[in-house]
Short mmCIF file of C-alpha atoms and ligand atoms in Angstrom, two decimals:
data_model
loop_
_atom_site.label_atom_id
_atom_site.label_comp_id
_atom_site.label_asym_id
_atom_site.label_seq_id
_atom_site.Cartn_x
_atom_site.Cartn_y
_atom_site.Cartn_z
CA MET A 10 165.86 117.02 109.18
CA THR A 11 165.61 114.07 111.16
CA VAL A 12 162.39 112.16 111.60
CA GLU A 13 161.81 108.62 111.92
CA ALA A 14 159.33 106.46 109.87
CA PRO A 15 157.62 104.00 112.02
CA VAL A 16 159.13 100.46 112.07
CA ILE A 17 156.55 97.68 111.92
CA SER A 18 157.10 94.30 113.13
CA GLY A 19 155.01 91.41 114.38
CA SER A 20 154.52 92.88 117.83
CA SER A 21 153.26 96.27 116.34
CA VAL A 22 149.65 97.44 117.15
CA VAL A 23 148.18 99.33 114.41
CA LYS A 24 144.90 100.83 113.12
CA LEU A 25 143.78 102.85 110.22
CA ALA A 26 144.69 106.44 110.38
CA ARG A 27 142.02 109.05 110.64
CA GLY A 28 140.98 109.80 107.06
CA VAL A 29 141.36 106.40 105.88
CA ARG A 30 138.23 104.22 105.86
CA LEU A 31 136.36 101.15 104.39
CA ARG A 32 133.24 101.72 102.32
CA GLU A 33 130.82 99.58 100.60
CA ASP A 34 130.66 100.72 97.13
CA SER A 35 127.23 99.75 96.11
CA VAL A 36 127.56 101.22 92.48
CA ARG A 37 130.58 99.00 91.65
CA GLY A 38 129.71 96.18 94.00
CA ARG A 39 133.05 96.21 95.84
CA THR A 40 134.64 97.07 99.30
CA VAL A 41 137.04 99.91 98.78
CA LEU A 42 139.59 101.60 101.01
CA LEU A 43 139.25 105.25 100.74
CA ALA A 44 142.24 107.74 101.66
CA PRO A 45 143.29 111.16 100.14
CA GLU A 46 143.19 110.98 96.47
CA ARG A 47 143.21 107.21 96.55
CA ALA A 48 140.62 104.53 96.34
CA MET A 49 141.78 100.65 96.64
CA ALA A 50 139.46 97.92 95.65
CA LEU A 51 140.08 95.34 98.24
CA ASP A 52 139.58 91.49 97.74
CA ASP A 53 138.32 89.39 100.72
CA ILE A 54 141.43 88.67 102.47
CA ALA A 55 142.49 92.43 102.39
CA VAL A 56 139.02 93.34 103.71
CA ALA A 57 139.37 90.77 106.55
CA ILE A 58 142.91 92.13 107.47
CA VAL A 59 141.74 95.81 107.45
CA GLY A 60 138.78 94.58 109.81
CA ALA A 61 141.16 93.10 112.20
CA LEU A 62 143.55 96.15 112.69
CA ASP A 63 141.69 96.93 115.75
CA GLY A 64 144.33 98.77 117.54
CA ASN A 65 144.21 96.31 120.22
CA ARG A 66 146.01 93.11 118.77
CA SER A 67 149.62 92.69 117.40
CA LEU A 68 150.05 91.74 114.06
CA ASP A 69 151.37 88.42 115.34
CA GLN A 70 148.15 87.86 117.24
CA ILE A 71 146.00 88.68 114.26
CA ALA A 72 148.02 86.25 112.08
CA ALA A 73 147.44 83.48 114.81
CA ASP A 74 143.79 84.24 115.05
CA PHE A 75 143.46 84.10 111.25
CA ALA A 76 145.56 80.88 111.22
CA GLU A 77 143.13 79.13 113.53
CA THR A 78 139.88 80.39 111.82
CA PHE A 79 141.06 79.44 108.37
CA GLU A 80 143.16 76.50 109.52
CA ALA A 81 145.92 77.69 107.45
CA PRO A 82 149.83 77.88 108.20
CA VAL A 83 150.62 80.70 110.48
CA GLY A 84 153.88 81.48 108.83
CA GLU A 85 151.99 82.18 105.39
CA ILE A 86 149.62 84.22 106.88
CA ALA A 87 151.70 86.38 108.94
CA ALA A 88 153.84 86.99 105.65
CA ASP A 89 150.61 88.25 104.01
CA VAL A 90 149.45 90.26 106.71
CA MET A 91 152.95 91.71 107.06
CA ALA A 92 153.15 92.78 103.25
CA PHE A 93 149.87 94.37 103.27
CA VAL A 94 150.47 96.31 106.45
CA GLN A 95 153.94 97.43 105.29
CA GLU A 96 152.20 98.85 102.01
CA LEU A 97 149.64 100.68 103.87
CA SER A 98 152.24 102.23 106.16
CA ILE A 99 154.26 103.44 103.44
CA ARG A 100 151.20 105.25 102.03
CA ARG A 101 150.88 106.94 105.47
CA MET A 102 147.36 105.11 105.86
CA LEU A 103 148.18 103.62 109.34
CA GLU A 104 148.28 104.98 112.84
CA VAL A 105 150.99 102.92 114.79
CA ILE A 106 149.77 102.54 118.30
CA GLU A 107 152.94 100.67 119.75
CA MET B 23 145.09 91.83 97.51
CA THR B 24 144.36 95.27 96.18
CA GLU B 25 144.20 97.25 92.98
CA THR B 26 143.92 100.89 92.58
CA LEU B 27 140.47 101.44 91.34
CA THR B 28 140.29 104.14 88.67
CA LEU B 29 137.42 102.29 86.64
CA ALA B 30 134.61 100.01 87.00
CA ALA B 31 136.69 96.94 87.59
CA ASP B 32 136.12 93.69 85.63
CA THR B 33 134.73 95.54 82.70
CA GLY B 34 137.80 94.44 80.73
CA ARG B 35 137.77 95.79 77.16
CA ASP B 36 134.13 96.74 77.30
CA SER B 37 133.59 100.21 76.04
CA ARG B 38 130.82 101.09 78.32
CA VAL B 39 131.53 104.17 80.08
CA PRO B 40 132.49 103.71 83.92
CA PRO B 41 130.83 105.64 86.51
CA PRO B 42 133.02 108.68 87.84
CA MET B 43 135.23 108.29 90.82
CA ALA B 44 135.67 111.79 91.75
CA MET B 45 133.98 115.05 91.72
CA LEU B 46 135.46 118.74 92.27
CA ALA B 47 132.91 121.13 93.36
CA GLU B 48 134.16 124.56 92.74
CA LEU B 49 131.86 126.24 95.37
CA THR B 50 132.99 129.74 94.46
CA HIS B 51 135.26 131.72 92.55
CA ARG B 52 135.69 134.37 95.33
CA CYS B 53 139.22 134.30 96.77
CA PRO B 54 141.14 136.72 98.81
CA LEU B 55 144.45 135.69 97.42
CA ALA B 56 145.76 136.91 94.05
CA CYS B 57 148.09 134.04 92.90
CA PRO B 58 149.49 134.65 89.39
CA TYR B 59 149.29 130.81 88.83
CA CYS B 60 145.59 130.79 89.29
CA SER B 61 143.93 128.32 86.67
CA ASN B 62 140.61 129.79 87.23
CA PRO B 63 139.27 131.42 84.15
CA ILE B 64 139.94 135.13 83.32
CA ALA B 65 136.26 136.12 83.92
CA LEU B 66 135.19 134.97 87.32
CA MET B 67 131.47 133.87 88.11
CA PRO B 68 129.81 136.64 90.40
CA ALA B 69 128.53 135.43 93.72
CA LYS B 70 124.96 135.83 92.97
CA GLU B 71 125.07 133.17 90.18
CA GLU B 72 126.54 130.48 92.53
CA LEU B 73 124.44 127.38 93.20
CA SER B 74 122.54 127.65 96.77
CA THR B 75 123.19 125.53 99.64
CA LYS B 76 120.25 123.46 98.61
CA GLU B 77 121.33 123.18 94.97
CA TRP B 78 124.82 121.90 95.90
CA ILE B 79 123.37 119.40 98.42
CA GLY B 80 121.22 117.90 95.57
CA VAL B 81 124.39 117.87 93.46
CA PHE B 82 126.32 115.77 96.13
CA GLU B 83 123.20 113.33 96.45
CA GLN B 84 123.42 112.96 92.61
CA ALA B 85 127.16 112.20 92.65
CA ALA B 86 126.98 109.65 95.40
CA ASP B 87 124.26 107.77 93.62
CA LEU B 88 126.26 107.93 90.35
CA GLY B 89 129.24 106.25 92.12
CA VAL B 90 131.44 109.16 92.99
CA LEU B 91 133.50 108.23 96.11
CA HIS B 92 135.83 111.31 96.56
CA LEU B 93 134.18 114.88 96.76
CA HIS B 94 136.81 117.90 96.61
CA LEU B 95 135.36 121.09 97.89
CA SER B 96 137.43 123.71 96.10
CA GLY B 97 137.19 127.21 94.45
CA GLY B 98 138.28 129.90 94.58
CA GLU B 99 138.50 129.86 98.19
CA PRO B 100 135.74 127.51 99.57
CA ALA B 101 135.92 129.23 102.98
CA ALA B 102 134.37 132.14 101.21
CA ARG B 103 131.04 130.18 101.26
CA ARG B 104 129.24 130.79 104.56
CA ASP B 105 127.61 127.33 104.25
CA LEU B 106 130.90 125.60 104.12
CA VAL B 107 130.29 123.44 107.37
CA GLU B 108 126.57 122.64 106.34
CA LEU B 109 127.91 121.57 102.85
CA THR B 110 130.49 119.31 104.44
CA GLN B 111 128.01 117.89 106.75
CA ALA B 112 125.55 116.84 103.98
CA ALA B 113 128.44 115.42 101.89
CA ALA B 114 130.00 113.32 104.72
CA SER B 115 126.59 112.03 105.72
CA LEU B 116 126.20 110.60 101.98
CA GLY B 117 129.42 108.67 102.58
CA LEU B 118 131.44 110.72 100.26
CA TYR B 119 135.01 111.15 101.13
CA THR B 120 135.08 114.72 101.74
CA ASN B 121 138.26 116.81 101.22
CA LEU B 122 138.57 120.43 101.55
CA ILE B 123 141.11 122.36 99.20
CA THR B 124 141.71 125.60 100.75
CA SER B 125 144.56 128.43 101.01
CA GLY B 126 143.61 128.77 104.51
CA VAL B 127 142.51 132.27 104.44
CA GLY B 128 139.04 132.54 106.14
CA LEU B 129 139.43 129.55 108.34
CA THR B 130 139.46 129.99 112.05
CA ALA B 131 140.19 127.39 114.78
CA ALA B 132 136.46 127.31 115.51
CA ARG B 133 135.46 126.68 111.91
CA ILE B 134 137.86 124.14 111.59
CA GLU B 135 136.72 122.35 114.62
CA GLY B 136 133.08 122.56 113.18
CA LEU B 137 134.38 121.00 109.93
CA ALA B 138 135.89 118.02 111.91
CA ASP B 139 132.64 117.75 113.78
CA ALA B 140 130.77 117.59 110.36
CA GLY B 141 132.80 114.66 109.31
CA LEU B 142 135.39 116.19 107.05
CA ASP B 143 137.84 113.48 105.83
CA HIS B 144 140.85 115.70 104.88
CA ILE B 145 142.09 119.01 104.12
CA GLN B 146 144.53 120.02 101.33
CA LEU B 147 146.31 123.46 102.37
CA SER B 148 148.27 125.38 99.58
CA ILE B 149 151.52 126.91 100.57
CA GLN B 150 153.20 129.47 98.11
CA GLY B 151 156.69 129.68 99.65
CA VAL B 152 158.64 128.94 102.71
CA SER B 153 158.79 132.34 104.27
CA PRO B 154 156.54 135.25 104.70
CA GLU B 155 158.55 137.31 102.08
CA SER B 156 158.42 134.67 99.23
CA ALA B 157 155.00 133.26 100.35
CA ASP B 158 153.05 136.64 100.52
CA ARG B 159 154.74 137.89 97.25
CA ILE B 160 153.48 134.92 95.42
CA SER B 161 149.92 135.10 96.76
CA GLY B 162 149.81 138.75 96.54
CA TYR B 163 148.08 138.86 100.24
CA GLY B 164 150.15 140.09 103.15
CA GLY B 165 150.07 138.09 106.18
CA SER B 166 149.04 134.74 104.23
CA TYR B 167 152.19 132.65 105.36
CA GLU B 168 151.56 133.36 109.00
CA ARG B 169 147.86 132.49 108.52
CA LYS B 170 148.52 129.14 106.69
CA ILE B 171 151.06 128.27 109.52
CA ALA B 172 148.25 128.90 111.97
CA VAL B 173 145.67 126.97 109.98
CA ALA B 174 148.12 123.91 109.70
CA GLY B 175 148.19 123.92 113.62
CA TRP B 176 144.36 124.05 114.21
CA VAL B 177 144.06 121.33 111.55
CA ALA B 178 146.48 119.00 113.36
CA ASP B 179 144.67 119.83 116.74
CA ALA B 180 141.40 118.93 115.33
CA GLY B 181 142.85 115.74 113.98
CA ILE B 182 142.09 116.19 110.32
CA PRO B 183 144.81 114.70 108.11
CA LEU B 184 146.53 117.28 106.11
CA THR B 185 148.24 117.34 102.72
CA VAL B 186 150.10 120.44 101.60
CA ASN B 187 149.75 121.59 98.07
CA ALA B 188 152.71 123.34 96.68
CA VAL B 189 152.39 124.80 93.19
CA CYS B 190 155.94 125.08 91.73
CA HIS B 191 157.26 127.52 89.15
CA ARG B 192 160.36 129.43 88.30
CA GLN B 193 160.06 131.79 91.17
CA ASN B 194 159.95 129.23 93.93
CA MET B 195 161.38 125.96 92.52
CA GLY B 196 164.68 126.53 94.45
CA GLU B 197 162.81 126.25 97.69
CA LEU B 198 161.43 122.80 96.94
CA ASP B 199 163.63 121.01 99.46
CA GLU B 200 162.41 123.49 102.11
CA MET B 201 158.63 123.20 101.15
CA ILE B 202 158.96 119.40 101.69
CA GLU B 203 160.40 120.07 105.02
CA LEU B 204 157.92 122.73 105.99
CA ALA B 205 155.15 120.07 105.00
CA ILE B 206 156.71 117.67 107.41
CA ARG B 207 156.91 120.31 110.34
CA LEU B 208 153.21 120.95 109.59
CA LYS B 209 152.52 117.39 110.37
CA ALA B 210 151.07 116.83 106.82
CA ARG B 211 151.24 113.18 105.63
CA ARG B 212 151.35 114.15 102.01
CA ILE B 213 152.47 116.78 99.92
CA GLU B 214 151.37 117.42 96.31
CA VAL B 215 154.12 119.24 94.35
CA ALA B 216 152.64 120.33 90.99
CA THR B 217 154.50 122.20 88.52
CA VAL B 218 152.55 125.18 87.42
CA GLN B 219 150.04 124.56 84.27
CA PHE B 220 149.20 127.42 82.11
CA HIS B 221 145.30 127.51 82.23
CA GLY B 222 143.01 130.27 82.76
CA TRP B 223 144.91 133.35 84.46
CA ALA B 224 148.23 131.51 84.70
CA GLU B 225 148.62 131.83 80.87
CA ARG B 226 149.39 135.68 81.34
CA ASN B 227 152.32 134.90 83.70
CA LYS B 228 154.14 132.22 81.40
CA GLY B 229 157.07 134.44 81.15
CA ALA B 230 157.50 134.70 84.71
CA LEU B 231 156.49 131.19 86.03
CA LEU B 232 157.79 128.74 83.49
CA PRO B 233 160.65 126.87 85.08
CA THR B 234 163.80 126.33 83.11
CA ARG B 235 164.79 123.04 82.13
CA GLU B 236 167.65 122.72 84.74
CA GLN B 237 165.00 123.75 87.44
CA ALA B 238 162.67 121.11 86.24
CA ASP B 239 165.40 118.36 86.18
CA ARG B 240 166.52 119.25 89.49
CA ALA B 241 163.04 119.21 90.99
CA SER B 242 162.48 115.66 89.70
CA GLN B 243 165.76 114.73 91.42
CA THR B 244 164.60 116.45 94.67
CA VAL B 245 161.47 114.69 94.76
CA ALA B 246 163.24 111.13 94.03
CA GLU B 247 165.53 111.83 96.81
CA ALA B 248 162.92 113.02 99.24
CA ARG B 249 160.85 109.96 98.61
CA GLU B 250 163.44 107.78 99.44
CA LYS B 251 164.52 109.85 102.46
CA TYR B 252 161.01 110.22 103.90
CA GLN B 253 159.36 107.12 103.00
CA GLY B 254 156.76 106.13 105.58
CA ILE B 255 156.70 109.65 106.79
CA LEU B 256 155.55 111.71 103.98
CA VAL B 257 153.86 110.70 100.77
CA ILE B 258 155.00 112.90 97.71
CA ASP B 259 152.68 113.14 94.61
CA TYR B 260 154.52 114.94 91.81
CA VAL B 261 153.24 116.60 88.73
CA PRO B 262 156.70 117.40 86.67
CA ALA B 263 156.95 120.09 84.21
CA ASP B 264 155.36 119.02 81.14
CA TYR B 265 156.79 121.48 78.68
CA HIS B 266 160.11 119.91 79.58
CA SER B 267 158.73 116.14 79.70
CA THR B 268 158.95 113.53 76.72
CA TYR B 269 155.34 112.51 76.92
CA PRO B 270 152.08 114.56 77.96
CA LYS B 271 150.15 113.81 81.07
CA ALA B 272 146.89 111.90 81.11
CA CYS B 273 144.98 114.95 81.99
CA MET B 274 142.28 113.84 84.46
CA GLY B 275 143.06 110.57 83.96
CA GLY B 276 141.22 110.64 80.57
CA TRP B 277 138.58 112.74 79.35
CA GLY B 278 135.26 111.79 80.97
CA ARG B 279 136.84 108.65 82.40
CA VAL B 280 137.45 109.33 86.19
CA GLY B 281 136.16 112.48 87.18
CA LEU B 282 134.17 115.64 86.88
CA ASN B 283 134.02 119.25 87.76
CA VAL B 284 131.06 121.43 88.69
CA THR B 285 131.51 125.17 88.29
CA PRO B 286 130.14 127.90 90.84
CA SER B 287 127.08 128.20 88.77
CA GLY B 288 126.62 124.45 88.11
CA ARG B 289 128.15 123.94 84.80
CA VAL B 290 129.56 120.29 84.60
CA LEU B 291 132.92 120.10 82.93
CA PRO B 292 135.12 116.92 82.14
CA CYS B 293 138.15 119.10 83.39
CA HIS B 294 138.69 122.44 85.07
CA ALA B 295 139.80 124.07 81.77
CA ALA B 296 137.27 122.73 79.44
CA GLU B 297 135.52 125.91 79.01
CA THR B 298 138.65 127.01 76.74
CA ILE B 299 137.56 124.72 73.99
CA PRO B 300 134.92 126.95 72.05
CA SER B 301 133.37 123.98 69.95
CA LEU B 302 131.99 122.44 73.17
CA SER B 303 128.99 123.64 75.02
CA PHE B 304 128.31 122.46 78.76
CA ASP B 305 125.14 121.57 80.50
CA THR B 306 124.29 122.70 83.94
CA VAL B 307 123.03 120.79 86.91
CA ARG B 308 120.05 123.44 87.05
CA ALA B 309 118.74 121.91 83.83
CA GLY B 310 119.65 118.05 83.82
CA SER B 311 120.60 115.36 86.03
CA LEU B 312 124.34 114.59 86.62
CA ALA B 313 123.95 111.06 85.47
CA LYS B 314 122.54 112.20 81.94
CA ILE B 315 125.33 114.84 81.69
CA TRP B 316 128.01 112.15 82.53
CA TYR B 317 126.88 109.34 80.30
CA GLU B 318 124.99 111.17 77.47
CA SER B 319 126.05 114.76 77.05
CA GLU B 320 127.95 115.72 73.93
CA ALA B 321 130.93 117.52 75.77
CA PHE B 322 131.67 114.49 77.86
CA ASN B 323 131.48 112.17 74.82
CA ALA B 324 133.57 114.46 72.68
CA TYR B 325 136.98 112.80 73.62
CA ARG B 326 136.13 109.41 75.00
CA GLY B 327 137.45 106.21 73.45
CA GLU B 328 139.68 106.76 70.43
CA ASP B 329 137.58 107.62 67.42
CA TRP B 330 138.45 111.34 67.94
CA MET B 331 142.04 110.62 67.93
CA PRO B 332 144.64 111.91 65.26
CA GLU B 333 146.17 108.91 63.38
CA LEU B 334 149.57 109.45 65.23
CA CYS B 335 147.76 108.79 68.75
CA ARG B 336 145.47 105.92 67.48
CA ALA B 337 148.46 103.94 66.20
CA CYS B 338 150.46 104.64 69.29
CA GLU B 339 150.95 102.07 72.10
CA ARG B 340 150.81 104.70 74.65
CA LYS B 341 147.26 105.88 73.97
CA THR B 342 145.83 103.73 76.90
CA ILE B 343 148.34 105.37 79.18
CA ASP B 344 148.07 109.21 78.23
CA PHE B 345 144.99 109.19 75.89
CA GLY B 346 146.72 111.78 73.65
CA GLY B 347 147.32 114.03 76.47
CA CYS B 348 145.36 117.25 77.57
CA ARG B 349 142.65 118.37 75.19
CA CYS B 350 142.95 121.96 76.76
CA GLN B 351 146.59 122.09 76.02
CA ALA B 352 146.08 121.00 72.40
CA MET B 353 143.66 123.79 72.04
CA ALA B 354 145.84 126.32 73.51
CA LEU B 355 149.07 125.16 71.72
CA ALA B 356 148.01 123.79 68.72
CA GLY B 357 144.65 125.64 68.04
CA ASP B 358 143.01 122.33 67.76
CA SER B 359 141.40 120.54 70.71
CA SER B 360 141.51 117.10 68.81
CA ALA B 361 145.35 117.32 68.04
CA THR B 362 148.07 115.29 69.67
CA ASP B 363 149.18 117.12 72.99
CA PRO B 364 152.09 119.17 71.51
CA VAL B 365 153.96 118.15 74.69
CA CYS B 366 154.35 114.75 73.14
CA ILE B 367 157.82 114.09 71.53
CA ARG B 368 155.98 112.61 68.58
CA SER B 369 153.94 115.72 67.74
CA PRO B 370 155.19 117.80 64.69
CA LEU B 371 154.61 120.90 66.90
CA ARG B 372 157.09 119.64 69.61
CA GLU B 373 159.99 121.29 68.38
CA ARG B 374 158.55 124.64 68.34
CA LEU B 375 157.17 124.34 71.74
CA THR B 376 160.80 123.34 73.08
CA ARG B 377 162.26 126.65 71.38
CA LYS B 378 159.32 128.62 72.91
CA ALA B 379 159.64 127.28 76.28
CA ASP B 380 163.53 127.75 76.28
CA GLN B 381 162.85 131.29 75.21
CA LEU B 382 160.26 132.03 77.85
CA SER B 383 162.13 130.41 80.84
CA ALA B 384 165.19 132.58 79.75
CA GLU B 385 162.97 135.93 80.40
CA SER B 386 164.58 137.16 83.79
CA SER B 387 162.79 140.31 83.87
CA ALA B 388 159.02 139.28 83.53
CA ALA B 389 156.73 140.79 86.24
CA LEU B 390 154.14 138.89 87.95
CA ILE B 391 150.62 139.75 86.93
CA TYR B 392 148.51 139.34 89.95
CA ARG B 393 145.15 137.32 89.80
CA GLY B 394 142.37 140.02 89.10
CA ARG B 395 138.90 139.94 90.48
S1 SF4 C 411 145.03 129.76 92.72
FE1 SF4 C 411 145.21 131.45 94.30
S2 SF4 C 411 143.90 133.13 93.50
FE2 SF4 C 411 143.45 131.11 92.24
S3 SF4 C 411 141.66 130.44 93.40
FE3 SF4 C 411 143.41 129.43 94.32
S4 SF4 C 411 144.09 130.57 96.00
FE4 SF4 C 411 142.72 131.84 94.84
S1 SF4 C 412 151.36 110.10 70.09
FE1 SF4 C 412 149.59 110.44 71.24
S2 SF4 C 412 149.07 108.61 72.36
FE2 SF4 C 412 151.22 108.35 71.71
S3 SF4 C 412 152.57 109.23 73.30
FE3 SF4 C 412 152.01 110.99 72.09
S4 SF4 C 412 150.21 111.89 72.85
FE4 SF4 C 412 150.23 109.90 73.65
#
């Protein structure tokens, strides 16, 4: 069968797929990302990245915006964003818009 | 940046009991299908003893307060409950990640729309085979295959994410490649390939369903190849044949550690098959709170920690990985629910199990005994 997995690059625009959502877990005092059979506890950076996946900005734009807000080197931030987004994509937790 | 949450994080070596992550609500035992591998008990709960709509919603509220994140609506066939949409709505409004585990029979396009509007997060649809002949033969229900294909289409139309559940056994393991491809065609994001386990009704069909060692090895290889080939397209979760494995599974992620089951009449179990352990008695949500049952009941505390473990497991470095294996399997195969799971290579009973498994999986004539009602 020939089906293509989405290829993700800096120009990709993505958002969380339906059935994947952030939730405050008040019992454990954490923010969790919920997906079928999975609950991932996110740290503050991961929460910020997930929050930025708005289906409008490209990953490059998101990294540039973070670099400005946090006054950090854009290359490093872009690598962090990309690694995390790739991980979500392999788990089928993302919708690739373009 | 992330960690898979299975326990109250940060508790380290703290021995306090963590709150549960997941609850399986067996809404009903009623089911139109007759799968020979059904793991529900031989004696089913009649409809008149099922919890009412109000009672279930009360249980969901308690579960959410207790820290449950994932709620699985299951059965039997949950669509046999007329209040399924109402229950889904209540669960979703509590913030529970709500998943419907269904055979598809009893769902219509309109009902699936209703579930989507009610906030259902995800559906798991079982398939029994890749053609009407093979699927309907296993489910014992004519037309089930066509119905499932239609249901998958309606689920996709409604935008609800789909997982295909495939229980594998000697009769259909040769179709595993095709089941994986069917899942992709049905637009599933995920497939759960679970080798049959012999709890409940399935016990009677061991001779017909136990895969051969060669089949089990080939299935593991098929899964490994498909994972690579379909990375980013289909997530494959896989439960290998434990009779042919070296170490047992950590059943339920450990007794009373991760999840709980509520039966149609409201009995709260640490695992689906726990009622097969005769020394335990189980409390019901009609008589006590879920929190009290989770934290304090004898049944939930029976196999927590390691005090109950046989010396073999207590001295073993894998005890934090598999917790000594499945208690119900120890009961069934060793006649002792506190024994090391006989699947474990270190168990003195393992050799006998291997001989038995080879003998059972060589039976070519064993007929299917369909799930009785
Ligand atoms: S395994 Fe088959 S018969 Fe048993 S409850 Fe599930 S669908 Fe019904
Ligand atoms: S001896 Fe017990 S803890 Fe060790 S692998 Fe076997 S079942 Fe698991």
